mmCIF file of C-alpha atoms and ligand atoms in Angstrom:
data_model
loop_
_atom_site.group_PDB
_atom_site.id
_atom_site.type_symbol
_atom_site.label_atom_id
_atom_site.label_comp_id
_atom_site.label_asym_id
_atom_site.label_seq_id
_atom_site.Cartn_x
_atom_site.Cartn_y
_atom_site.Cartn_z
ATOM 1 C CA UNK A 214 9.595 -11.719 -37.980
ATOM 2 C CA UNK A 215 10.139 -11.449 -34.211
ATOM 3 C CA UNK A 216 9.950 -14.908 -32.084
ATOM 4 C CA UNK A 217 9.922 -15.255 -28.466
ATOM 5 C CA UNK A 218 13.959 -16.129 -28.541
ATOM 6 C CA UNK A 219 14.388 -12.860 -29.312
ATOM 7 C CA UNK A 220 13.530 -11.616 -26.122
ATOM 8 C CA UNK A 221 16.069 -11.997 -23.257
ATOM 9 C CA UNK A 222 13.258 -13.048 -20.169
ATOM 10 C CA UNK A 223 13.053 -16.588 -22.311
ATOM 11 C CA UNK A 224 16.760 -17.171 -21.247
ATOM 12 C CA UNK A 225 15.805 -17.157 -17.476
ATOM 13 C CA UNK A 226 11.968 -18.085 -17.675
ATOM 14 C CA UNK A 227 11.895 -20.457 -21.148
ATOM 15 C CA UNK A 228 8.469 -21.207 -22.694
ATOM 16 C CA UNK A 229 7.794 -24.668 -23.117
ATOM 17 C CA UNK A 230 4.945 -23.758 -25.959
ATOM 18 C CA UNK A 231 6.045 -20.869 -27.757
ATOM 19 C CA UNK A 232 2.978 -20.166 -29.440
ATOM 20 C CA UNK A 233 0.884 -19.165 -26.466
ATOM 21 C CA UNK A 234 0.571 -16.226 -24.204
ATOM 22 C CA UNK A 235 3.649 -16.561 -21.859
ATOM 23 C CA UNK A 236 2.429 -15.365 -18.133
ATOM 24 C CA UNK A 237 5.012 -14.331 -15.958
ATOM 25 C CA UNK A 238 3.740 -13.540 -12.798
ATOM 26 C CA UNK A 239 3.504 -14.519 -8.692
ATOM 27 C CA UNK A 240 -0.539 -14.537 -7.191
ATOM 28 C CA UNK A 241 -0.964 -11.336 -5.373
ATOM 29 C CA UNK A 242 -3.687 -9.837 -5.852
ATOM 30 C CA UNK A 243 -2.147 -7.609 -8.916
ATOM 31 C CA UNK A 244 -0.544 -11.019 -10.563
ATOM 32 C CA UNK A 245 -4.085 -12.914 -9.935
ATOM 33 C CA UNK A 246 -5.606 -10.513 -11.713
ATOM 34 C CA UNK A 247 -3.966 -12.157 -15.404
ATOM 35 C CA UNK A 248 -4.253 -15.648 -14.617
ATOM 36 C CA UNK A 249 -7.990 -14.757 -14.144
ATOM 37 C CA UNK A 250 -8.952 -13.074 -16.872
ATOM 38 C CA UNK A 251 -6.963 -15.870 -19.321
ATOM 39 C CA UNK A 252 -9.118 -18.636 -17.414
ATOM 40 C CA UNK A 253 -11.843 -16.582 -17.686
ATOM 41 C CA UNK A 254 -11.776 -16.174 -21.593
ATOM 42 C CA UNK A 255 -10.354 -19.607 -22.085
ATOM 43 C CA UNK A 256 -7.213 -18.403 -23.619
ATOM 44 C CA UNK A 257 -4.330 -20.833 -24.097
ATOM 45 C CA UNK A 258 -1.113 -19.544 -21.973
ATOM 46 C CA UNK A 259 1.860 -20.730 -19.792
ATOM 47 C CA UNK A 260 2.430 -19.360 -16.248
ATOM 48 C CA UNK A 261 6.154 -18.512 -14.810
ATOM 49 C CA UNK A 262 6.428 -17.985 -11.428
ATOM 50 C CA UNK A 263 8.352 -15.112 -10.803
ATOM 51 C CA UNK A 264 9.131 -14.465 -7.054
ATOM 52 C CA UNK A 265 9.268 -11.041 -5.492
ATOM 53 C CA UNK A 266 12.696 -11.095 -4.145
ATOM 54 C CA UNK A 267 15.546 -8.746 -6.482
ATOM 55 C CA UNK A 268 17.439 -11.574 -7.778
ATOM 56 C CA UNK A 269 14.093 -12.322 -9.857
ATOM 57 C CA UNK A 270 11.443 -9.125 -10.239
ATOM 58 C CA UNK A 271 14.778 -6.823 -10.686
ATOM 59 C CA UNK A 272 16.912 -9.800 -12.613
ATOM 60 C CA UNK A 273 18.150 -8.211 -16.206
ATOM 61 C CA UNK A 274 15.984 -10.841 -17.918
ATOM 62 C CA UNK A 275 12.975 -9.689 -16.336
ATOM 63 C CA UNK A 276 13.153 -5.935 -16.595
ATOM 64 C CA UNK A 277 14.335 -6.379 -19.880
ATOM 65 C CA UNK A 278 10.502 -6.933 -20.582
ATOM 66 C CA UNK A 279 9.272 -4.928 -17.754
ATOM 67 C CA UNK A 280 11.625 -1.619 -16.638
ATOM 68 C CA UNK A 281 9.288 -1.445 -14.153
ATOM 69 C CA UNK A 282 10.285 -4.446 -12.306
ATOM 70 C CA UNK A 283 7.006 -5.828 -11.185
ATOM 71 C CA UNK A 284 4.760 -8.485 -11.946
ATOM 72 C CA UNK A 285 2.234 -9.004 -13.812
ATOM 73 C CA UNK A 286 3.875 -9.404 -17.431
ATOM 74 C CA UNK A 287 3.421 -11.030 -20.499
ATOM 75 C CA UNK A 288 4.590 -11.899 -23.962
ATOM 76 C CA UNK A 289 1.576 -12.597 -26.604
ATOM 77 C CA UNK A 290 3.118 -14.087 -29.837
ATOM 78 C CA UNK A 291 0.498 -13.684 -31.439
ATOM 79 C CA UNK A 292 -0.145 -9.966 -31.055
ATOM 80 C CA UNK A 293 -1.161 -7.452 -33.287
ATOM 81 C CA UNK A 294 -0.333 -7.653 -36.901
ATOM 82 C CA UNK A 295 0.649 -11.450 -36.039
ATOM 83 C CA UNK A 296 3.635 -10.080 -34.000
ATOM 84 C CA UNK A 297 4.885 -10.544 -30.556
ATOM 85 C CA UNK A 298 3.457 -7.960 -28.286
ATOM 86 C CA UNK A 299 5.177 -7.380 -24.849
ATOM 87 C CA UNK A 300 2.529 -6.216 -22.048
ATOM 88 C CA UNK A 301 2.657 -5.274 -18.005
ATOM 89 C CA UNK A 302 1.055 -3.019 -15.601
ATOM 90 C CA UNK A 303 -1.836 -4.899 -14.962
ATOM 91 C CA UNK A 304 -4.905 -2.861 -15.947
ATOM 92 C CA UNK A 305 -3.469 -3.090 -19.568
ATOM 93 C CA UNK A 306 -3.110 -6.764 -19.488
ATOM 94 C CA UNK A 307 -6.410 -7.011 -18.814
ATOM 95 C CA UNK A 308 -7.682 -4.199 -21.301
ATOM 96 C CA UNK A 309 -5.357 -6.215 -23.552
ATOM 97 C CA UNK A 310 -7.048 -9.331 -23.201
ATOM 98 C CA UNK A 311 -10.564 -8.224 -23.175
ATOM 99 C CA UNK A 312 -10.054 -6.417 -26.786
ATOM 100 C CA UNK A 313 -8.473 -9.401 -28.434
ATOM 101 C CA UNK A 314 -10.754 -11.474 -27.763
ATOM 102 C CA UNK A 315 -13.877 -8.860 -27.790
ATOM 103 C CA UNK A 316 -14.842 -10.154 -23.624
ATOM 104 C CA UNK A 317 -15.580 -8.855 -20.477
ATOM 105 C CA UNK A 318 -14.375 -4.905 -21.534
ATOM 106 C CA UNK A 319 -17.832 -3.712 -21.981
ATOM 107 C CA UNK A 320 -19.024 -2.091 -25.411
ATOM 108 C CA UNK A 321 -20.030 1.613 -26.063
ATOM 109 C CA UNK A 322 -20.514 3.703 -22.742
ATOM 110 C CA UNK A 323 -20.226 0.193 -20.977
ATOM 111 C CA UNK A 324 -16.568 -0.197 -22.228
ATOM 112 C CA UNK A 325 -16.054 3.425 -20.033
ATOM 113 C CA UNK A 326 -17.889 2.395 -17.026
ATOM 114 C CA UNK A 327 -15.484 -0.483 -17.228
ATOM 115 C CA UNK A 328 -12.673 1.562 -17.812
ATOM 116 C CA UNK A 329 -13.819 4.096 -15.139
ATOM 117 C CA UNK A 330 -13.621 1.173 -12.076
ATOM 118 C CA UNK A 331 -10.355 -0.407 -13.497
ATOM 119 C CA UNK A 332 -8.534 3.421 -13.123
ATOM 120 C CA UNK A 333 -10.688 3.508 -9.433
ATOM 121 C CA UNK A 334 -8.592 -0.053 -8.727
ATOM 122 C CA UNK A 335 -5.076 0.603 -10.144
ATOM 123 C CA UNK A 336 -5.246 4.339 -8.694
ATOM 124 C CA UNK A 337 -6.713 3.779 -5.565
ATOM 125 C CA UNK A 338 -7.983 0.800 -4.296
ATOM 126 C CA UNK A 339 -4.470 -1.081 -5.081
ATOM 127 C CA UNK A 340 -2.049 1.162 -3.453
ATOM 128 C CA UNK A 341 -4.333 2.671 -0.532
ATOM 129 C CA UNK A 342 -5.152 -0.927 0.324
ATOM 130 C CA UNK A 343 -1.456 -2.227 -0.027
ATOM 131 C CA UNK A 344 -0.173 0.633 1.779
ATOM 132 C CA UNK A 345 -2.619 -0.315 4.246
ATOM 133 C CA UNK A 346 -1.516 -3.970 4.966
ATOM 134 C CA UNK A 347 2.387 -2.703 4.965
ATOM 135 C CA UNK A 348 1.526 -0.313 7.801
ATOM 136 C CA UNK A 349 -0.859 -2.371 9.683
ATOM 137 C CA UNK A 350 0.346 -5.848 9.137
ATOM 138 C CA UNK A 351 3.878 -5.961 7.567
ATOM 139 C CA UNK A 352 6.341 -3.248 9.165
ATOM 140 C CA UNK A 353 8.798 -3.961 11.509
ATOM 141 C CA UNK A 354 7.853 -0.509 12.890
ATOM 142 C CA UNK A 355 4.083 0.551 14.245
ATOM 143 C CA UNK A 356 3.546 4.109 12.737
ATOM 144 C CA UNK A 357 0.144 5.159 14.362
ATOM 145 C CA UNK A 358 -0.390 8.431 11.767
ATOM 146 C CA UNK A 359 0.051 5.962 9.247
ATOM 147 C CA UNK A 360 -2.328 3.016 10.021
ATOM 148 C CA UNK A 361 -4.568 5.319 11.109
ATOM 149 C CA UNK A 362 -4.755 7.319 7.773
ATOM 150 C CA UNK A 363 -4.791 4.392 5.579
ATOM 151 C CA UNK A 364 -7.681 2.675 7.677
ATOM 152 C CA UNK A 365 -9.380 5.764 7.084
ATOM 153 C CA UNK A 366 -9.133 5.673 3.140
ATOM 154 C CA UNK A 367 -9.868 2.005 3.178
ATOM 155 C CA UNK A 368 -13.160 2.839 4.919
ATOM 156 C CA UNK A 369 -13.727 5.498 2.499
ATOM 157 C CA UNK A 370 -13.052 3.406 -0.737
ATOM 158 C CA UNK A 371 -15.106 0.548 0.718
ATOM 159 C CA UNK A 372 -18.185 2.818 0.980
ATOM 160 C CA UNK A 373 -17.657 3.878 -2.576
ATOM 161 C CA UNK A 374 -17.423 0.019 -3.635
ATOM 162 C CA UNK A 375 -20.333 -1.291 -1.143
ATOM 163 C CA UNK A 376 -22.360 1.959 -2.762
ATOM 164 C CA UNK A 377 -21.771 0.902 -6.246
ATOM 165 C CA UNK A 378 -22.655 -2.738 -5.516
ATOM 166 C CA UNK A 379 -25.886 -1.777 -4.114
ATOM 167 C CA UNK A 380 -28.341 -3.579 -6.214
ATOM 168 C CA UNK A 381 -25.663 -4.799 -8.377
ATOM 169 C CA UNK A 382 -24.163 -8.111 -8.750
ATOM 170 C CA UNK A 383 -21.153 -7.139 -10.349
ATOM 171 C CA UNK A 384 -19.411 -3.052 -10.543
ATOM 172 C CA UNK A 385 -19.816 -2.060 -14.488
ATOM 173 C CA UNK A 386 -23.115 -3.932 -15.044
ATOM 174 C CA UNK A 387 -22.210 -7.649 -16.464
ATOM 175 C CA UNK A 388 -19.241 -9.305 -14.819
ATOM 176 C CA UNK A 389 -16.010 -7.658 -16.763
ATOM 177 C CA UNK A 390 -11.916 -7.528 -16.265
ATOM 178 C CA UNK A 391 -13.394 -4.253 -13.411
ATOM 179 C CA UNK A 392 -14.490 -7.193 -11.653
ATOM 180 C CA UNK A 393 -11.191 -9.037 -12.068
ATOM 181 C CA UNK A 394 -9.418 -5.777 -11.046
ATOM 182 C CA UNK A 395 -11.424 -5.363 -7.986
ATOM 183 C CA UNK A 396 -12.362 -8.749 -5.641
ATOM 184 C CA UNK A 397 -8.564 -9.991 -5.401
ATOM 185 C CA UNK A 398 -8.274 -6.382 -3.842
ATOM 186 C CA UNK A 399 -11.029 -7.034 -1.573
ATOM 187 C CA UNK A 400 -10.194 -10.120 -0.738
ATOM 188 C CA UNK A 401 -6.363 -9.416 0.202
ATOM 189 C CA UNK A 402 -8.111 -7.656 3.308
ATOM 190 C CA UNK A 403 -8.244 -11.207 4.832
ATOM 191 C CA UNK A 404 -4.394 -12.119 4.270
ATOM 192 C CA UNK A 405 -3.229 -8.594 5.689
ATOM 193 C CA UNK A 406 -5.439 -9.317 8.622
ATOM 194 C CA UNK A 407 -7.028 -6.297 8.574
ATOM 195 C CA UNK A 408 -10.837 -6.488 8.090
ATOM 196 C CA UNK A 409 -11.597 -5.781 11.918
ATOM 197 C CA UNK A 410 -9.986 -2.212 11.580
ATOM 198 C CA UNK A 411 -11.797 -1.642 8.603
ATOM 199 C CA UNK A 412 -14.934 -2.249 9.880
ATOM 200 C CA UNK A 413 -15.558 -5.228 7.148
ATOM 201 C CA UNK A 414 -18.970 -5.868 8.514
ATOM 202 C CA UNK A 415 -20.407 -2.591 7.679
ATOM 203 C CA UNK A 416 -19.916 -3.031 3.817
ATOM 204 C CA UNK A 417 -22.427 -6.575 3.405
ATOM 205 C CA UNK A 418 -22.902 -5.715 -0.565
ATOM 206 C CA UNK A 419 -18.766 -5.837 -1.043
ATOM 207 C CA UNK A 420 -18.665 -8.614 1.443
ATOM 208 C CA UNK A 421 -21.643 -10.859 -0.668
ATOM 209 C CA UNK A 422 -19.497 -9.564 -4.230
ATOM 210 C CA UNK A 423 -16.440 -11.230 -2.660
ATOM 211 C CA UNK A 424 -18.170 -14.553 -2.582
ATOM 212 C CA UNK A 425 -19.971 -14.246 -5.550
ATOM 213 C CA UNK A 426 -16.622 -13.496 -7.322
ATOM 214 C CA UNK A 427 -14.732 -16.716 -5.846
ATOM 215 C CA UNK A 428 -17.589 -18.774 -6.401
ATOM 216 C CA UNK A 429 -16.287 -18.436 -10.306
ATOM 217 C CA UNK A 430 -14.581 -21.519 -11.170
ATOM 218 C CA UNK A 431 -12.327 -19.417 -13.093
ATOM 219 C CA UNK A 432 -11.540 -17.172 -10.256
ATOM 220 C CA UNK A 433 -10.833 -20.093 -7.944
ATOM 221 C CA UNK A 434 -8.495 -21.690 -10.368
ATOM 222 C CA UNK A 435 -6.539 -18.031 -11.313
ATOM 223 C CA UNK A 436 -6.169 -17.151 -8.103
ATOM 224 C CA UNK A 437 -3.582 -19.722 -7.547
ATOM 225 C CA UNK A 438 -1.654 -19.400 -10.773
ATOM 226 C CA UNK A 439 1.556 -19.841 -11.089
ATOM 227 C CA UNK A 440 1.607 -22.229 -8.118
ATOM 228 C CA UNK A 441 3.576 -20.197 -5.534
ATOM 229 C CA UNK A 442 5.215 -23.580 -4.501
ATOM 230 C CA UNK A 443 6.183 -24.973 -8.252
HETATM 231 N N1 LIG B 41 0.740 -1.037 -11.010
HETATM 232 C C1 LIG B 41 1.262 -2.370 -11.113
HETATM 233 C C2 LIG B 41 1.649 -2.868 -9.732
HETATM 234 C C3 LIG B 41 2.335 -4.204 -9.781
HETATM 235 C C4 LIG B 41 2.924 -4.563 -8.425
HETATM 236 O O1 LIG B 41 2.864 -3.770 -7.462
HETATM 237 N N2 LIG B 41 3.469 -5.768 -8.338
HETATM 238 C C5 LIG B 41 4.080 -6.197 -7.094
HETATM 239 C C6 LIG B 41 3.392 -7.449 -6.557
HETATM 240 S S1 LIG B 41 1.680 -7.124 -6.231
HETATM 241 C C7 LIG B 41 5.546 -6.532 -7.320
HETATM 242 O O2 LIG B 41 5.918 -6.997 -8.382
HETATM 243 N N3 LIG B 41 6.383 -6.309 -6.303
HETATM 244 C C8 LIG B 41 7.783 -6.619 -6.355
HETATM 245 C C9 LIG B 41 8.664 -5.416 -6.185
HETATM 246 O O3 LIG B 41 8.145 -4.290 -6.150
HETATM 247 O O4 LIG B 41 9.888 -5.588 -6.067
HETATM 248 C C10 LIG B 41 0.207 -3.299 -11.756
HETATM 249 O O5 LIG B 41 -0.988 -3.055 -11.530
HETATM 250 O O6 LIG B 41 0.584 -4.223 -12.489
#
């Protein structure tokens, strides 16, 4: 029977309880997205910070669990059949989650609406929006085509979102992991500085979802985990 020594991140990032859902992760708004839905469903786990620079995301230890090099990722040692279960890229954390525990993934034709707006985030919203704040706030270099065309998709994402949120308080119906997928998107419009060229004002029902989502105790308190400073 497999135990957490047995996998080689431990060595670098070692669990302190072994028998809970080890979190290894840094709070963008893809790592946020874990420590979220785990407050959010009240399971027990243990955050590792894992900083972005090589020597960590690209460190042997950690792609040793993900080969993808990029946070989130988790260990659950208690995963199906009672065995450890290794787990990263983000939407299937939180697909992950929300089936072990039978929360917040929507059941029958919800569980596709859900699914439907989690694909919408990881295959669009995500990397339109982070391509946007590299162009627009983080390269050394000002590429006009480039802002300009990712402005232009932001706009045109945001109508879909503010469209869906008409007359709805959260995107699938009840609040789900779409949810969690979606707002720390939305919201990392305000660290890339951005929400003037986007035209933030013209999308009020995305703007009020924003607010509603933070004003989630759980959201607060994931959003911050692990502790970019610890
Ligand atoms: N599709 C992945 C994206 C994860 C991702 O882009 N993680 C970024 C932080 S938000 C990262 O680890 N960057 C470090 C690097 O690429 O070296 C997911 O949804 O989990």
């Amino acid at each position: 029977m497999a135990t957490l020594d047995d996998f080689p991140i431990t060595r670098k990032w070692p669990p302190q309880d072994a028998g809970v859902i080890q979190l290894y992760s840094f709070p963008t708004p893809n790592g946020v997205k874990a420590a979220i839905a785990l407050e959010e469903l009240g399971l027990p786990y243990e955050p590792h910070l894992v900083k972005l620079g090589d020597e960590f995301v690209k460190s042997p230890e950690f792609v040793s669990l993900n080969p993808n090099g990029k946070i989130p990722a988790m260990i659950d040692p208690d995963g199906p059949g009672g065995q450890p279960i290794e787990l990263w890229e983000s939407h299937t954390i939180l697909t992950y989650l929300a089936e072990k525990t039978g929360r917040l993934g929507g059941e029958g034709a919800a569980r596709w609406e859900v699914q439907k707006w989690l694909a919408w985030q990881v295959a669009g919203l995500g990397p339109m929006f982070g391509q946007l704040g590299h162009f627009v706030k983080l390269a050394d270099e000002q590429v006009p085509y480039a802002q300009e065309r990712y402005i232009a998709e932001a706009r045109r994402l945001l109508g879909v979102i503010d469209g869906q949120l008409q007359g709805r308080d959260w995107v699938a119906g009840d609040f789900s992991i779409a949810d969690i997928a979606i707002a720390p998107w939305l919201n990392a419009l305000e660290f890339y500085e951005v929400k003037d060229d986007v035209g933030w004002r013209d999308f009020p029902n995305a703007a009020a979802y924003v607010e509603r989502f933070y004003d989630r105790p759980a959201a607060r308190k994931g959003s911050r985990i692990p502790d970019p400073d610890g």
